[in-house]
Amino acid sequence: MSYTKEICKAKLEVHGKTYELPVYEGTEGEQAIDIRNLRAQTGLITYDPGFANTGSCISNITFIDGEKGILRHRGYDIVDLAENCTFLDVSYLLVHGFLPNRDERANFSELMNQHSMLHEDMRRFYNLFPDHAHPMAMLSAMVVSLSTFYPELETNPNEAIDITVTRLLSKLRTIAAFTYKKMRGEPIVYPRPDFSYCENFLNMMFQTPVNKYVPDPVITRALNQLLVLHADHEQNCSSAVVKSVGSSEANLYASISAGVSALWGARHGGANQQVIEMLEMIHNEGKHDIQAVIERAKDKNDSFRLMGFGHRVYKTYDPRARVAKEICRQVLDHLGKKDELLGIAQELEEAALADPYFQQRNLYPNVDFYTGLTYRAIGIPTNMFTVMFAIGRLPGWIAQWLEMRSGSEYKIYRPRQIYNGPTQRDVISNWDRS
Ligand code: SDX
């Protein structure tokens, strides 16, 4: 049972009547009015497009304080986790609720290895995608296809879930690497038992018959840290989609596949790809007119937004963006690379943070602003950036899905609406069929 205590009652006065609604407080002081009986008591519903003010659940997994720029997973601060843990450690923490000890970590790593292969028939799926297929489309299709090769989740859901979780965590990385090879027209590279999770991914991506990939500890650590930064983010768009699909009792593969599709959107996980495309656009124009870009982002008549800036919850600097910016600097230094796009990004950040429009709306860099620059330095193509986000977010999606499905308040997601369409009318007298 999640810990929340009722601290007082909220009074609602409407149509001459007064109602009392319980007010709960979570362990970090988040307070919420419980409206579960609102319609039964008052006949009214609430209206909150985008659910910006609506809590969908009580959760033990991730805490965000958007005003203070705090992000914690199971009580551990994101900077602490990125500095001291691998992505597998954090995946284990999110799914199981505690960091693994040495034996638990070794077992988890061995399970990852055992489940890292794809069914050989799945390889043929890649031949059927057109060459220009976006990797997020292939990722979503391949994930839901896993349910056809591993149907036991339907027959023994409880027993199979641990295997399914490990299978998904390990295979998504393989699917991503195979997708990259498909796009490059290169032969796929199988996972190796002697490589770690991130070493395996990088090897499956960059090993070719004529180019031996040698793991670089600095790059492997940077990738671990970037995946940790993306691991979970409470009730974000794609997590809400994963839970909504799962709330209908659809299986985990189908739920994750839907989450991949939601993440693809430019306003969500697709932003990391859009950030680089924005920076390249500025760079290719040659004159680096930073102020002109800032003015476009402020212009309500222009659909352009400063990608990688702004956030539904963070009204200060996204703590993940700070870490991502430092990782980018370290990787470029280590590789001896200079990327003019980093300079443009820093100029954009400086100009935006000094501009009243951005200040008044509390618009700061978010996780997507700097991550793409590191992926680019590693050699990952821009259209794979959101795939990287999906690999990182997978343990969070799974943890949120498991918590929902095992929770005492598990209900099918079904929001209400205010109807504003035509009132009743007759077909015959109102239908011009001339
Ligand atoms: C992620 O939810 C999560 O946790 C997501 C995420 C995760 O880990 O799962 O953190 C990952 O999705 C990060 C966000 C990536 N997206 C982008 O970088 C795209 C650019 N950002 C925006 O589209 C926007 O900031 C959102 C979508 C992220 C948040 O939008 P909201 O909360 O719905 O806010 P809004 O669109 O209502 O904007 C409020 C105001 C508006 O201006 P006014 O109508 O008040 O005059 O701020 C403006 C917006 O026009 N605004 C921007 C802007 N973002 C908001 N103006 C210019 N550039 C921007 N980037």
Coordinates of N, CA and C and ligand atoms in Angstrom, one line a residue, residues 233 236-237 266-269 271 297 300 305-312 315 320 357-358 361 363 366-368 389 393, ligand 1:
H233 N 10.6 9.0 -15.5 CA 10.3 10.4 -15.2 C 8.8 10.5 -14.8
N236 N 5.1 10.9 -17.2 CA 5.2 11.6 -18.5 C 4.3 11.0 -19.6
C237 N 4.3 11.7 -20.7 CA 3.3 11.3 -21.8 C 3.4 9.8 -22.1
A266 N 7.5 14.9 -31.4 CA 8.5 16.0 -31.3 C 8.4 16.7 -30.0
R267 N 7.2 16.8 -29.3 CA 7.1 17.5 -28.1 C 7.6 16.6 -26.9
H268 N 7.9 15.4 -27.2 CA 8.3 14.5 -26.1 C 9.7 13.9 -26.4
G269 N 9.8 12.7 -26.6 CA 11.2 12.1 -26.9 C 11.8 12.5 -28.2
A271 N 12.2 15.2 -29.3 CA 12.8 16.5 -29.2 C 14.3 16.4 -29.4
A297 N 11.2 31.8 -31.8 CA 10.6 30.9 -30.7 C 9.6 31.6 -30.0
K300 N 4.3 34.1 -31.7 CA 3.1 33.2 -31.7 C 2.6 32.9 -33.1
R305 N 9.4 26.3 -32.1 CA 9.7 26.4 -30.7 C 11.2 26.0 -30.5
L306 N 11.8 26.6 -29.4 CA 13.2 26.3 -29.1 C 13.2 24.8 -28.6
M307 N 13.6 23.9 -29.4 CA 13.5 22.5 -29.0 C 14.6 22.2 -28.0
G308 N 14.2 21.3 -27.0 CA 15.1 21.1 -25.9 C 14.9 22.0 -24.8
F309 N 13.9 23.0 -25.0 CA 13.7 24.0 -23.9 C 12.2 23.8 -23.4
G310 N 12.0 24.1 -22.2 CA 10.7 24.1 -21.6 C 10.3 22.7 -21.1
H311 N 9.4 22.7 -20.1 CA 9.0 21.3 -19.5 C 7.7 21.5 -18.8
R312 N 6.9 20.5 -18.8 CA 5.6 20.5 -18.1 C 5.8 20.6 -16.6
K315 N 10.2 23.9 -13.8 CA 10.2 25.3 -14.0 C 11.5 25.9 -13.6
R320 N 18.8 16.8 -15.2 CA 19.4 15.8 -16.2 C 20.2 16.6 -17.2
Y357 N 10.9 36.6 -22.1 CA 9.9 35.7 -22.5 C 10.1 34.3 -21.9
F358 N 11.4 33.9 -21.9 CA 11.7 32.6 -21.4 C 11.7 32.6 -19.8
R361 N 8.1 32.5 -18.4 CA 7.5 31.2 -18.6 C 8.3 30.1 -18.0
L363 N 11.2 28.8 -18.8 CA 11.6 27.9 -19.8 C 13.1 27.7 -19.7
N366 N 15.9 21.3 -21.2 CA 15.5 20.0 -20.6 C 16.4 18.9 -21.0
V367 N 16.1 17.7 -20.7 CA 17.0 16.6 -20.9 C 17.4 16.4 -22.3
D368 N 16.6 16.9 -23.3 CA 16.9 16.7 -24.7 C 17.9 17.7 -25.3
F389 N 16.6 7.2 -26.4 CA 15.7 7.6 -25.3 C 14.8 6.4 -24.9
R393 N 14.4 4.7 -21.3 CA 13.2 4.8 -20.6 C 12.5 3.5 -20.3
Ligands
SDX1 C1 10.5 15.4 -22.6 O1 7.0 15.0 -19.2 C2 8.2 14.6 -19.1 O2 8.6 14.3 -18.0 C3 8.9 14.6 -20.4 C4 10.4 14.2 -20.3 C5 10.6 12.8 -19.9 O3 11.7 12.6 -19.3 O4 9.7 12.0 -20.1 O5 11.1 15.2 -19.5 C6 11.0 14.3 -21.8 O6 9.6 15.3 -23.3 C7 11.2 16.8 -22.4 C8 10.5 17.9 -23.3 C9 11.0 17.7 -24.7 N1 10.2 18.6 -25.6 C10 10.8 19.7 -26.1 O7 11.9 20.2 -25.8 C11 9.9 20.5 -27.1 C12 9.9 22.0 -26.8 N2 9.2 22.2 -25.6 C13 7.8 22.5 -25.6 O8 7.1 22.0 -26.7 C14 7.1 22.5 -24.3 O9 7.9 23.2 -23.4 C15 6.7 21.2 -23.6 C16 5.8 20.4 -24.6 C17 7.9 20.4 -23.2 C18 5.9 21.5 -22.4 O10 4.7 22.1 -22.8 P1 3.5 22.5 -21.8 O11 3.9 22.2 -20.4 O12 2.2 22.0 -22.3 O13 3.6 24.1 -21.8 P2 2.9 25.0 -22.9 O14 3.1 24.3 -24.3 O15 1.5 25.3 -22.5 O16 3.9 26.3 -22.9 C19 3.6 27.3 -21.9 C20 4.1 28.6 -22.6 C21 3.4 28.8 -23.9 O17 3.5 30.2 -24.2 P3 2.1 31.1 -23.8 O18 0.9 30.5 -24.5 O19 2.0 31.0 -22.3 O20 2.4 32.5 -24.3 O21 5.5 28.5 -22.9 C22 5.7 28.5 -24.3 C23 4.4 28.2 -24.9 O22 4.3 28.8 -26.2 N3 6.7 27.5 -24.6 C24 7.7 27.7 -25.5 C25 8.5 26.5 -25.4 N4 7.9 25.7 -24.5 C26 6.9 26.3 -24.0 N5 8.0 28.8 -26.3 C27 9.1 28.6 -27.1 N6 9.9 27.5 -27.1 C28 9.6 26.4 -26.3 N7 10.4 25.4 -26.3

